[in-house]
CSV table of C-alpha atoms in Angstrom, one decimal:
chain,number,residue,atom,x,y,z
A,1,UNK,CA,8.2,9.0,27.2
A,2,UNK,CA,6.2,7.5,24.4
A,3,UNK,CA,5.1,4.5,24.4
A,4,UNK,CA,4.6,2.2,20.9
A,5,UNK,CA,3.2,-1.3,20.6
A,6,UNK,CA,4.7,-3.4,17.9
A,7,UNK,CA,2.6,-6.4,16.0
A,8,UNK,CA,4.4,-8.7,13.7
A,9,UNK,CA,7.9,-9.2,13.4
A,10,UNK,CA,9.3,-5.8,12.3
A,11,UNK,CA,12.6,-4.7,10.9
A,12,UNK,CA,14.9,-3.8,13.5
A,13,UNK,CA,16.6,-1.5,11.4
A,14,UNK,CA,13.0,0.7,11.7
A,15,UNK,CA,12.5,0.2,15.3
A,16,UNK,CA,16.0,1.1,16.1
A,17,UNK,CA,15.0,4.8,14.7
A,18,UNK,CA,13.0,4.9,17.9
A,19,UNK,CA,15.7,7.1,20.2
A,20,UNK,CA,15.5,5.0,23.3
A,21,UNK,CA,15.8,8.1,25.6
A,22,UNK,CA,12.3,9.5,24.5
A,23,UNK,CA,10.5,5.5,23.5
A,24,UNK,CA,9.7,2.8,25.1
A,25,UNK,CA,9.2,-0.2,22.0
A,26,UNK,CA,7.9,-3.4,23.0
A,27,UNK,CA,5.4,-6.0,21.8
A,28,UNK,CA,3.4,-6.2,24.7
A,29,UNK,CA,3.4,-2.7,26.6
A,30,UNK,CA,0.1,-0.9,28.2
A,31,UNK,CA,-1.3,2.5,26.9
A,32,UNK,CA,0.8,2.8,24.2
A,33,UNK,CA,0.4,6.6,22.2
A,34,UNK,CA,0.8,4.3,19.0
A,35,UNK,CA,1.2,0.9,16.8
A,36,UNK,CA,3.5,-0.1,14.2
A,37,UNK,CA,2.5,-3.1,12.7
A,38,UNK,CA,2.6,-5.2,9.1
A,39,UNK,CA,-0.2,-7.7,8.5
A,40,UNK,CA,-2.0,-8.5,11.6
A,41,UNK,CA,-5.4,-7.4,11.6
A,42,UNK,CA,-7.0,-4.8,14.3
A,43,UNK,CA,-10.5,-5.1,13.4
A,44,UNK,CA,-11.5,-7.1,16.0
A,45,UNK,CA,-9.3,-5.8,18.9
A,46,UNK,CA,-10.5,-3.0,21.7
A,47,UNK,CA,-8.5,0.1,20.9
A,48,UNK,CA,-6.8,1.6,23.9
A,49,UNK,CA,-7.7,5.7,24.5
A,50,UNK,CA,-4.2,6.3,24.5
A,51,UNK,CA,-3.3,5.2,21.0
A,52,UNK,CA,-3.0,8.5,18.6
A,53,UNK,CA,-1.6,7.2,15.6
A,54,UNK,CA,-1.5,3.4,13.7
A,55,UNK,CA,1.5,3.0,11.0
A,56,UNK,CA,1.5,0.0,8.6
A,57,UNK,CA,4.5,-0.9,7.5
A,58,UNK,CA,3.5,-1.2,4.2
A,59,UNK,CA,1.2,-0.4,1.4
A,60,UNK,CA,-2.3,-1.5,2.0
A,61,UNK,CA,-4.4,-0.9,5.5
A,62,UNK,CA,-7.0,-3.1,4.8
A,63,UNK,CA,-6.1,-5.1,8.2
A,64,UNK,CA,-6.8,-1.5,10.0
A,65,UNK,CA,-10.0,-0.6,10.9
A,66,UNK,CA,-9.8,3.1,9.2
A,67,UNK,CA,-13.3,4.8,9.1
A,68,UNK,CA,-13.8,3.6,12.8
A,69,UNK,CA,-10.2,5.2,13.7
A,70,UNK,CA,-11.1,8.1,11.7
A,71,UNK,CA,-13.8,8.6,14.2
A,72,UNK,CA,-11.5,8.7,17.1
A,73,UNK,CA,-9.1,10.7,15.6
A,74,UNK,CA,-6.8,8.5,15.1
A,75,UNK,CA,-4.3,8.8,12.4
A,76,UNK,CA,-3.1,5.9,10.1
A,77,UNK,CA,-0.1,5.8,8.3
A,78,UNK,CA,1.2,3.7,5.6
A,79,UNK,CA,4.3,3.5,3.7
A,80,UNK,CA,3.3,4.2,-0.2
A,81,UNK,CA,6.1,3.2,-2.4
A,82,UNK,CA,8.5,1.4,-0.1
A,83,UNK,CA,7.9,-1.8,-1.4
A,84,UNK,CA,7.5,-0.9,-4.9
A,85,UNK,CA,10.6,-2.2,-6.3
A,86,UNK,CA,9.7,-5.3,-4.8
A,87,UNK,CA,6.7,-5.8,-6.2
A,88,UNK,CA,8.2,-4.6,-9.7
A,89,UNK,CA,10.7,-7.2,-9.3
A,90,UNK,CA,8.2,-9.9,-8.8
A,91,UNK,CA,5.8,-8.6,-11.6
A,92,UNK,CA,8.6,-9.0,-14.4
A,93,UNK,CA,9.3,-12.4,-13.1
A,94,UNK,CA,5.9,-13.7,-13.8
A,95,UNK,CA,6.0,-11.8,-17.0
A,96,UNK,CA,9.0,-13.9,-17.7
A,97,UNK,CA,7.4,-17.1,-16.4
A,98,UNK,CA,4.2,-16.6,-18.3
A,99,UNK,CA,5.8,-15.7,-21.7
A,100,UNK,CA,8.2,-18.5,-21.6
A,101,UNK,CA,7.9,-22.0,-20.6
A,102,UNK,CA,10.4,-22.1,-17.5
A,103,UNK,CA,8.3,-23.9,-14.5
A,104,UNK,CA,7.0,-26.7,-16.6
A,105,UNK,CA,10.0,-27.1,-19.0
A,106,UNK,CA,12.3,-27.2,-15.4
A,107,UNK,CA,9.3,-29.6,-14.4
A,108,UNK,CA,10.2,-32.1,-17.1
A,109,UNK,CA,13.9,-31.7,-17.3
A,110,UNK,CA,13.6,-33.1,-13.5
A,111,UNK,CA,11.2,-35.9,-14.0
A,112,UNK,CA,14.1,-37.4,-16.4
A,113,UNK,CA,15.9,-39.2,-13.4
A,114,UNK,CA,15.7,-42.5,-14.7
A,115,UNK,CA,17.9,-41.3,-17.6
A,116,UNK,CA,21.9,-41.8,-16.8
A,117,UNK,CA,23.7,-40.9,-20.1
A,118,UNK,CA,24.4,-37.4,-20.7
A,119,UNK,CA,24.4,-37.7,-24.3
A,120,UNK,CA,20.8,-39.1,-24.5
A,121,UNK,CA,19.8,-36.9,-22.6
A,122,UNK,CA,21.2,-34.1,-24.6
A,123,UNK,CA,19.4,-35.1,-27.9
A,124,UNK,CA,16.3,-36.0,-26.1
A,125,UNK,CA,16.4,-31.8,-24.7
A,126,UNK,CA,17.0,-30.9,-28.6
A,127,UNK,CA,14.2,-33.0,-29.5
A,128,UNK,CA,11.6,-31.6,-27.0
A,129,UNK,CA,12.8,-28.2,-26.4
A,130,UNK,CA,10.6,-26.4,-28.4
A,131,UNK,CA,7.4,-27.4,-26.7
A,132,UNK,CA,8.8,-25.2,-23.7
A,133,UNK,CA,10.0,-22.3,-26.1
A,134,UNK,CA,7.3,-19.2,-25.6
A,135,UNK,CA,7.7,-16.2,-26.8
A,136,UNK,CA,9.5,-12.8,-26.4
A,137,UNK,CA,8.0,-9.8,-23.9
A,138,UNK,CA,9.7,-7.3,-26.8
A,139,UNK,CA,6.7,-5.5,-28.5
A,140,UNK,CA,4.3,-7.3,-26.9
A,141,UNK,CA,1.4,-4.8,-24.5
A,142,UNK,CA,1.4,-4.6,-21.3
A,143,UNK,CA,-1.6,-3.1,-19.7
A,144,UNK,CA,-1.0,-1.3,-16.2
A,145,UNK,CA,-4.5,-0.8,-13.9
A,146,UNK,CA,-3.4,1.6,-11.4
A,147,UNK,CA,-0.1,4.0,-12.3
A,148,UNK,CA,0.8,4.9,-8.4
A,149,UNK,CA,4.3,4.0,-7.2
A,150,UNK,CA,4.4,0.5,-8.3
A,151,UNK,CA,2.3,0.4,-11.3
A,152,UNK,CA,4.8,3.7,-12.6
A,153,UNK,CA,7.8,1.2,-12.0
A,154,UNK,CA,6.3,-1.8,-14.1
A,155,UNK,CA,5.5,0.8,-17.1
A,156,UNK,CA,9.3,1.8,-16.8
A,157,UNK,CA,10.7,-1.1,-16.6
A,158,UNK,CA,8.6,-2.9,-19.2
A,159,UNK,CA,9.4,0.2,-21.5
A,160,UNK,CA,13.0,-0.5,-21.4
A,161,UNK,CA,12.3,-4.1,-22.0
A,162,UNK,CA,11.0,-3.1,-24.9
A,163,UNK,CA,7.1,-3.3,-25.0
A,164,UNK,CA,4.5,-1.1,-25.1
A,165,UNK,CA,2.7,0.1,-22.0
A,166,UNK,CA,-0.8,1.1,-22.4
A,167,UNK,CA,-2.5,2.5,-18.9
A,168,UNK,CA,-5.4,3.2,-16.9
A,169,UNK,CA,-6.3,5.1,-13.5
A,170,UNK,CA,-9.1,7.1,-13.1
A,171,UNK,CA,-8.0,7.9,-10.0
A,172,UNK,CA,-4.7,9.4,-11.3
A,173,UNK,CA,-2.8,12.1,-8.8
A,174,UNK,CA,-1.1,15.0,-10.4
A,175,UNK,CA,2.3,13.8,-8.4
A,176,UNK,CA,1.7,10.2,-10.0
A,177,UNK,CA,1.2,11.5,-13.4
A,178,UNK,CA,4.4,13.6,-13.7
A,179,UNK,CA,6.4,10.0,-12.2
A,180,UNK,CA,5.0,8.2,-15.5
A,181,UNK,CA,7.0,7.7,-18.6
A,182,UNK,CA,5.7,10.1,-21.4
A,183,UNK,CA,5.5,6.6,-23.8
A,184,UNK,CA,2.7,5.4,-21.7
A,185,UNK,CA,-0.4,5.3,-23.5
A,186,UNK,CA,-3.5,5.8,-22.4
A,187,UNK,CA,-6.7,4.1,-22.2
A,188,UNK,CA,-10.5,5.4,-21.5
A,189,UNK,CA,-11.4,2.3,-19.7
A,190,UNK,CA,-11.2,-1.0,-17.9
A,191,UNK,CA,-12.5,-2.6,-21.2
A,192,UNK,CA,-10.3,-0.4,-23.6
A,193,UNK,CA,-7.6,-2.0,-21.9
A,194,UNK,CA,-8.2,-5.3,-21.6
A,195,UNK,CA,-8.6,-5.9,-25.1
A,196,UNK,CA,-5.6,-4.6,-26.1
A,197,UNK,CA,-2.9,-6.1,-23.7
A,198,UNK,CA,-1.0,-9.1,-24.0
A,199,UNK,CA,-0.6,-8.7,-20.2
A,200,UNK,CA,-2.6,-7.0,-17.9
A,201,UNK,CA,-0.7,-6.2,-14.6
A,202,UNK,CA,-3.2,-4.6,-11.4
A,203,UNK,CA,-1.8,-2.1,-8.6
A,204,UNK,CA,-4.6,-0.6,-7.4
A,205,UNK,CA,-6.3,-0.5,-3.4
A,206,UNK,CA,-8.2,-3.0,-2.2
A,207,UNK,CA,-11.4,-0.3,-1.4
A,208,UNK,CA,-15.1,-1.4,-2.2
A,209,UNK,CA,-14.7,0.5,-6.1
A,210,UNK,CA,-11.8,-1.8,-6.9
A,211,UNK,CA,-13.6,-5.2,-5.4
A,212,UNK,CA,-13.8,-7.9,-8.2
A,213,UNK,CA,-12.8,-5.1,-10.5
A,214,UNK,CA,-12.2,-8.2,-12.7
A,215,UNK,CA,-14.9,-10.1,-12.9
A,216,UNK,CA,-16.9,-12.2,-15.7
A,217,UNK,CA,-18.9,-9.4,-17.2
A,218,UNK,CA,-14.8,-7.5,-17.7
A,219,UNK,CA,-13.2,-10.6,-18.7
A,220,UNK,CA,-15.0,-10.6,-21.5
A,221,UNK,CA,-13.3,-7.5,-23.2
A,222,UNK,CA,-9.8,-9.6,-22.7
A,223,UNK,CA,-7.8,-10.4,-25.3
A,224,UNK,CA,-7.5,-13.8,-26.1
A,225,UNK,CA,-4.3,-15.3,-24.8
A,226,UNK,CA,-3.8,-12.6,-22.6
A,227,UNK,CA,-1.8,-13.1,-19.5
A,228,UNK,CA,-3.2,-11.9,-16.5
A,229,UNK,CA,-1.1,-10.7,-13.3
A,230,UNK,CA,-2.1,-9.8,-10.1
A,231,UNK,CA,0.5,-8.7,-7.4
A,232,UNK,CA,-1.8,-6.2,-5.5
A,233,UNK,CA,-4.7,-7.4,-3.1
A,234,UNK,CA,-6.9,-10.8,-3.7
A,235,UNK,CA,-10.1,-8.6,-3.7
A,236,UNK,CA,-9.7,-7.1,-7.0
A,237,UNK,CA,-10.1,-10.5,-8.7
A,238,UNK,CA,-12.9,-12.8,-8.6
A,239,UNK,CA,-11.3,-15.9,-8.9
A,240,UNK,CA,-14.0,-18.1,-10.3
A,241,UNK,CA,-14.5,-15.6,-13.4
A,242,UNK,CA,-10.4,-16.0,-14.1
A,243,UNK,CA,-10.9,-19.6,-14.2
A,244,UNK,CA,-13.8,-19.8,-16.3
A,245,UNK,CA,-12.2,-17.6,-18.3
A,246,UNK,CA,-8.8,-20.0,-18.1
A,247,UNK,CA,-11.4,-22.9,-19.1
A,248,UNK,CA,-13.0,-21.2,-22.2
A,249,UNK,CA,-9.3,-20.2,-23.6
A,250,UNK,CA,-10.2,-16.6,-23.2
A,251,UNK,CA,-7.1,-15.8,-20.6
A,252,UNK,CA,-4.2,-17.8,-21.3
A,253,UNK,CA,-2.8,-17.6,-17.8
A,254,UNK,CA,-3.4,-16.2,-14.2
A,255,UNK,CA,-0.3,-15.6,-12.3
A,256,UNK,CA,-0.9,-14.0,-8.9
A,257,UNK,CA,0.3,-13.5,-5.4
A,258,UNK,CA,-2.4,-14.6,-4.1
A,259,UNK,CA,-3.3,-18.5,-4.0
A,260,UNK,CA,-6.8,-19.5,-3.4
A,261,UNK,CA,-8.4,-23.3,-3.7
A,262,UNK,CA,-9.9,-23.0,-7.1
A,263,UNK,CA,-6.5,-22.1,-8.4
A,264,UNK,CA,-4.5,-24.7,-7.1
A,265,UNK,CA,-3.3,-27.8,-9.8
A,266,UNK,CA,-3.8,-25.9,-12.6
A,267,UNK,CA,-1.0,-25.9,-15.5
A,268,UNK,CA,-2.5,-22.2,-16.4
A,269,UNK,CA,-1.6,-20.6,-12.9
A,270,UNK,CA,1.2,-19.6,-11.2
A,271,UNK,CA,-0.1,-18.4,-7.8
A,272,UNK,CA,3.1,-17.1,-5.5
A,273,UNK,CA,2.6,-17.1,-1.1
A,274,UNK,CA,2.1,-13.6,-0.9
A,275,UNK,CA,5.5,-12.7,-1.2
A,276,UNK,CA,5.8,-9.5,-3.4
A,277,UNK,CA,6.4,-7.4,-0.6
A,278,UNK,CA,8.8,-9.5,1.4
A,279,UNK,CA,12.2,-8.8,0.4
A,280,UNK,CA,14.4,-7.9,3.5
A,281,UNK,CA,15.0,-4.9,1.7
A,282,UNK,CA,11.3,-3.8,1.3
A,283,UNK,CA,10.7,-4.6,4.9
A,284,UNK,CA,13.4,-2.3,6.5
A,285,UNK,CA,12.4,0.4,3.7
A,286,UNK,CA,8.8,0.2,4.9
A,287,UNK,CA,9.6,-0.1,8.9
A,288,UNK,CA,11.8,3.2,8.2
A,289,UNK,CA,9.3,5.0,6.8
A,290,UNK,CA,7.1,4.8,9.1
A,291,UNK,CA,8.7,4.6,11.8
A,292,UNK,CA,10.0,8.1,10.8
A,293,UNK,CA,6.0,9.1,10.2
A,294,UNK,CA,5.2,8.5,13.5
A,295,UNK,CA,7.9,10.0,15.3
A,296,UNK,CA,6.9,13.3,13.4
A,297,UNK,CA,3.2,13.0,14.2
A,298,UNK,CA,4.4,12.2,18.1
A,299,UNK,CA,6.9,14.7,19.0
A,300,UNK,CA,5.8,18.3,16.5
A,301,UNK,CA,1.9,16.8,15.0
A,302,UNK,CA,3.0,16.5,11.5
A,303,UNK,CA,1.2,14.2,9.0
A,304,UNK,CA,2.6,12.6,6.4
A,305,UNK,CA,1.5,9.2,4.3
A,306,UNK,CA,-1.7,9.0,6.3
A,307,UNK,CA,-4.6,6.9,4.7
A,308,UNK,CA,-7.1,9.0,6.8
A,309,UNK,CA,-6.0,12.8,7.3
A,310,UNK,CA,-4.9,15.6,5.5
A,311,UNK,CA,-1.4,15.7,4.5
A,312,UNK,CA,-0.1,18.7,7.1
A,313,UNK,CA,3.8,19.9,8.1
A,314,UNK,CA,4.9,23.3,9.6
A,315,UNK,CA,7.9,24.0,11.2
A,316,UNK,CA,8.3,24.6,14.7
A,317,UNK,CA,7.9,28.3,16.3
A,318,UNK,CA,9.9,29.9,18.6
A,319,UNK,CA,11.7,27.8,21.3
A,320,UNK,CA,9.5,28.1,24.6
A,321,UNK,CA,6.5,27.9,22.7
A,322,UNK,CA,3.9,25.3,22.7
A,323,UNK,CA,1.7,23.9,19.5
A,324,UNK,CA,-1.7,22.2,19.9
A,325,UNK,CA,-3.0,20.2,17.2
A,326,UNK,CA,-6.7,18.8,17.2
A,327,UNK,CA,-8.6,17.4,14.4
A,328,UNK,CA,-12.8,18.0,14.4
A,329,UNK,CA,-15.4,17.1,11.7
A,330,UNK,CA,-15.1,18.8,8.5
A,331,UNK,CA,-17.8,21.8,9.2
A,332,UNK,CA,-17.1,25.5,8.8
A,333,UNK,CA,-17.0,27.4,12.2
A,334,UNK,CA,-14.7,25.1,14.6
A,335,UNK,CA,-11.5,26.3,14.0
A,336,UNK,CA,-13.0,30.2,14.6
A,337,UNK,CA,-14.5,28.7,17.5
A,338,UNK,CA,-11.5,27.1,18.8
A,339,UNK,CA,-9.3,30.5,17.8
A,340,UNK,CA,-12.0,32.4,20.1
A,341,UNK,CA,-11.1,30.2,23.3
A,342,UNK,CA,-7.5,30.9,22.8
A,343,UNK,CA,-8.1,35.1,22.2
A,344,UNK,CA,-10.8,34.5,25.5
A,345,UNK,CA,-7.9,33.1,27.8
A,346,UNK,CA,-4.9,35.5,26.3
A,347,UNK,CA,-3.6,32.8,24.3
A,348,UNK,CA,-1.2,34.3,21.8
A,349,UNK,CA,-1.1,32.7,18.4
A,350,UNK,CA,2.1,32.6,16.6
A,351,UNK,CA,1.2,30.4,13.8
A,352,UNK,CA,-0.7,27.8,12.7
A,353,UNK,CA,-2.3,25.4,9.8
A,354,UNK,CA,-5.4,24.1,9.0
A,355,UNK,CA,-6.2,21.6,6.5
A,356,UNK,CA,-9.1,19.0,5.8
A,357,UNK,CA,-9.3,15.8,3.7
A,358,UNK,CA,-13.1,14.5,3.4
A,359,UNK,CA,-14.9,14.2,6.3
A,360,UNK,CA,-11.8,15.3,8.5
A,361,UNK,CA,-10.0,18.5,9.3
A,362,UNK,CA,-6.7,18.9,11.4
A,363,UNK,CA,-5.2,22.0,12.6
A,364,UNK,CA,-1.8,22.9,14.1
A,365,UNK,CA,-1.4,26.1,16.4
A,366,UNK,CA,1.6,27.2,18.0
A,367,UNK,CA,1.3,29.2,20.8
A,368,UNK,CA,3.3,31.5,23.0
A,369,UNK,CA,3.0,29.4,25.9
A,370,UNK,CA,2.0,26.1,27.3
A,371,UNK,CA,-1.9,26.1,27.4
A,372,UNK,CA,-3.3,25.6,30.7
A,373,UNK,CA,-5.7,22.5,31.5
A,374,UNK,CA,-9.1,24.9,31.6
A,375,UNK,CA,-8.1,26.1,27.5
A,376,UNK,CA,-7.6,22.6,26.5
A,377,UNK,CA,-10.8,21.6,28.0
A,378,UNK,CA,-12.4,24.5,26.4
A,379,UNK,CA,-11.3,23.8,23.1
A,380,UNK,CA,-12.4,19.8,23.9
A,381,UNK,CA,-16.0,21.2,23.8
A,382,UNK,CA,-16.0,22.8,21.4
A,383,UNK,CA,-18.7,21.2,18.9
A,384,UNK,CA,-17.3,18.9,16.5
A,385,UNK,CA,-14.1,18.8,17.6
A,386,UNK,CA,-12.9,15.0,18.1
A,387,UNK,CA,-9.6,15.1,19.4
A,388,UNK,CA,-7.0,17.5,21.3
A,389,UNK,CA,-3.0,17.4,22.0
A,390,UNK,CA,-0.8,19.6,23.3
A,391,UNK,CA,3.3,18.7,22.4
């Protein structure tokens, strides 16, 4: 029986695709083969030898320790595009709140208590309504940094709201680029795109190439009166550049997910808890998905959605058969090496798989029969191999 730790409160409609019969889910359980957790951070915990496989139930894995689980061969899953309508939903609201005055023309409609005829009140609305009035988001720019599976959404949708959609990703995936809207336009650079965007929208990782990605020395190139919106990870922004940038007129607003104490009181932000991905909806989406992930690496060694390996899947040989997977350092001769142990002991290989993804290469063999324990310890030493299962 498997064995999987939980962290965080996680939708039960994921943990319920756990089949009882073959897991054992709990929050606190010993050697557990792996964790399924959303924001609570592992950097600072000892990692049990049993755990194969970590899967985040949700986008980022910055609260994961991945190069240092990479080492141990441990896999980490994530669930890309789970929460994206979520998130899109959220960006077109602060679109909406930053091109129109809702929040502070709400904020003075309520402050009229003391006022008790309705008719007063009525002119007195007429009379100061157009200091709330703001402007349409039809054929304005949006820029979109990052076009994966949210930043694809918010091009669409702002598209059929009638703007125009300029956007940049250097790190643009062949898969991502067919998803995006032929009417996207593109641009060569951070820069290009800043200062041609009424509102700049980010979606891109939180990794050390993306950290203060806007800063003072790229706020600069902004448009002025720009709106900028940040619904992906606090790192990307440095916070004092937005609000020098907020003092010197250059930005004309900062709405983000992410609050942070020089942001707080201002009439020019709108800072949000954290709460883009946190729709019931994109929590049982994201629990699914990998919950699924993990079953599939568990029980047959397939890989998909993993922050840290190759992306690997092959069907199941031959009923009686067995399949080892291991993953080694990505050098040339280990999987020969490995193939060499099975020929030495008479192990028959029906089929197999091998694929690598930086630094790391994973293999899956199926075999005619159950290994014994003196070829899994073989292939074990093998040089550069890191770790071995047999399912």
């Amino acid at each position: 029986m498997y064995k999987i730790k939980t962290y965080n409160t996680i939708s039960v409609k994921g943990l319920n695709r756990f089949d009882r019969a073959k897991y054992e889910v709990a929050s606190d359980i010993n050697n557990p083969d792996g964790y399924v957790l959303r924001s609570h951070k592992l950097h600072d915990e000892v990692l049990p030898e049993s755990v194969k496989a970590v899967a985040r139930a949700g986008a980022g894995t910055n609260n994961v320790p991945v190069a240092e689980y990479t080492k141990k061969g441990v896999v980490v899953f994530n669930a890309p595009g789970a929460n994206a309508n979520a998130v899109k939903e959220l960006v077109l609201a602060g679109m909406l709140l930053g091109s129109r005055g809702i929040i502070p023309g709400m904020n003075w409609a309520n402050s009229l208590t003391d006022m008790t005829d309705a008719a007063e009140m009525s002119k007195l609305m007429e009379k100061q309504k157009s200091q709330f009035a703001g402007s349409e988001l039809i054929g304005k720019t949006l820029g979109v940094v990052g076009l994966g599976a949210i930043g694809s959404l918010v091009a669409e949708t702002a598209l059929a709201l009638g703007m125009n959609v300029v956007g940049y990703d250097p790190a643009l995936s062949v898969e991502a680029a067919w998803r995006l809207p032929s009417q996207v336009m593109r641009a060569e650079n951070l820069q290009a795109l800043l200062s041609r965007c009424d509102y700049v929208t980010l979606h891109v990782p939180a990794i050390e190439a993306t950290q203060h990605l806007i800063n003072e020395e790229s706020l600069k190139s902004v448009k002025a009166g720009a709106v900028l919106l940040n619904f992906a990870r606090e790192a990307i922004v440095d916070a004092e550049a937005v609000v020098k940038s907020l003092d010197a007129k250059q930005l004309r607003m900062y709405i983000c997910d992410f609050p942070e104490p020089s942001l707080l009181g201002r009439d020019d932000v709108y800072a949000m808890p954290h709460i883009g991905a946190s729709t019931a909806e994109a929590e049982e989406n994201c629990a699914i998905m990998v919950a699924d992930q993990l079953m599939d690496y568990l029980e047959n060694g397939n890989i998909k959605n993993s922050v840290n390996f190759p992306q690997v899947a092959m069907e199941r040989a031959a009923q009686g058969s067995a399949r080892i997977t291991f993953c080694n350092d990505n050098v040339s001769g280990v999987l020969g090496h490995v193939l060499s142990v099975l020929a030495d002991h008479d192990v028959n290989v029906i089929d197999m798989v091998n694929k690598s993804r930086g630094d790391i290469a994973y293999n899956i063999i199926d075999v005619e029969q159950p290994p014994s324990d003196a070829v899994v310890s073989a292939i074990e030493s093998v040089e550069h191999v890191i770790a071995v299962r047999v399912i």
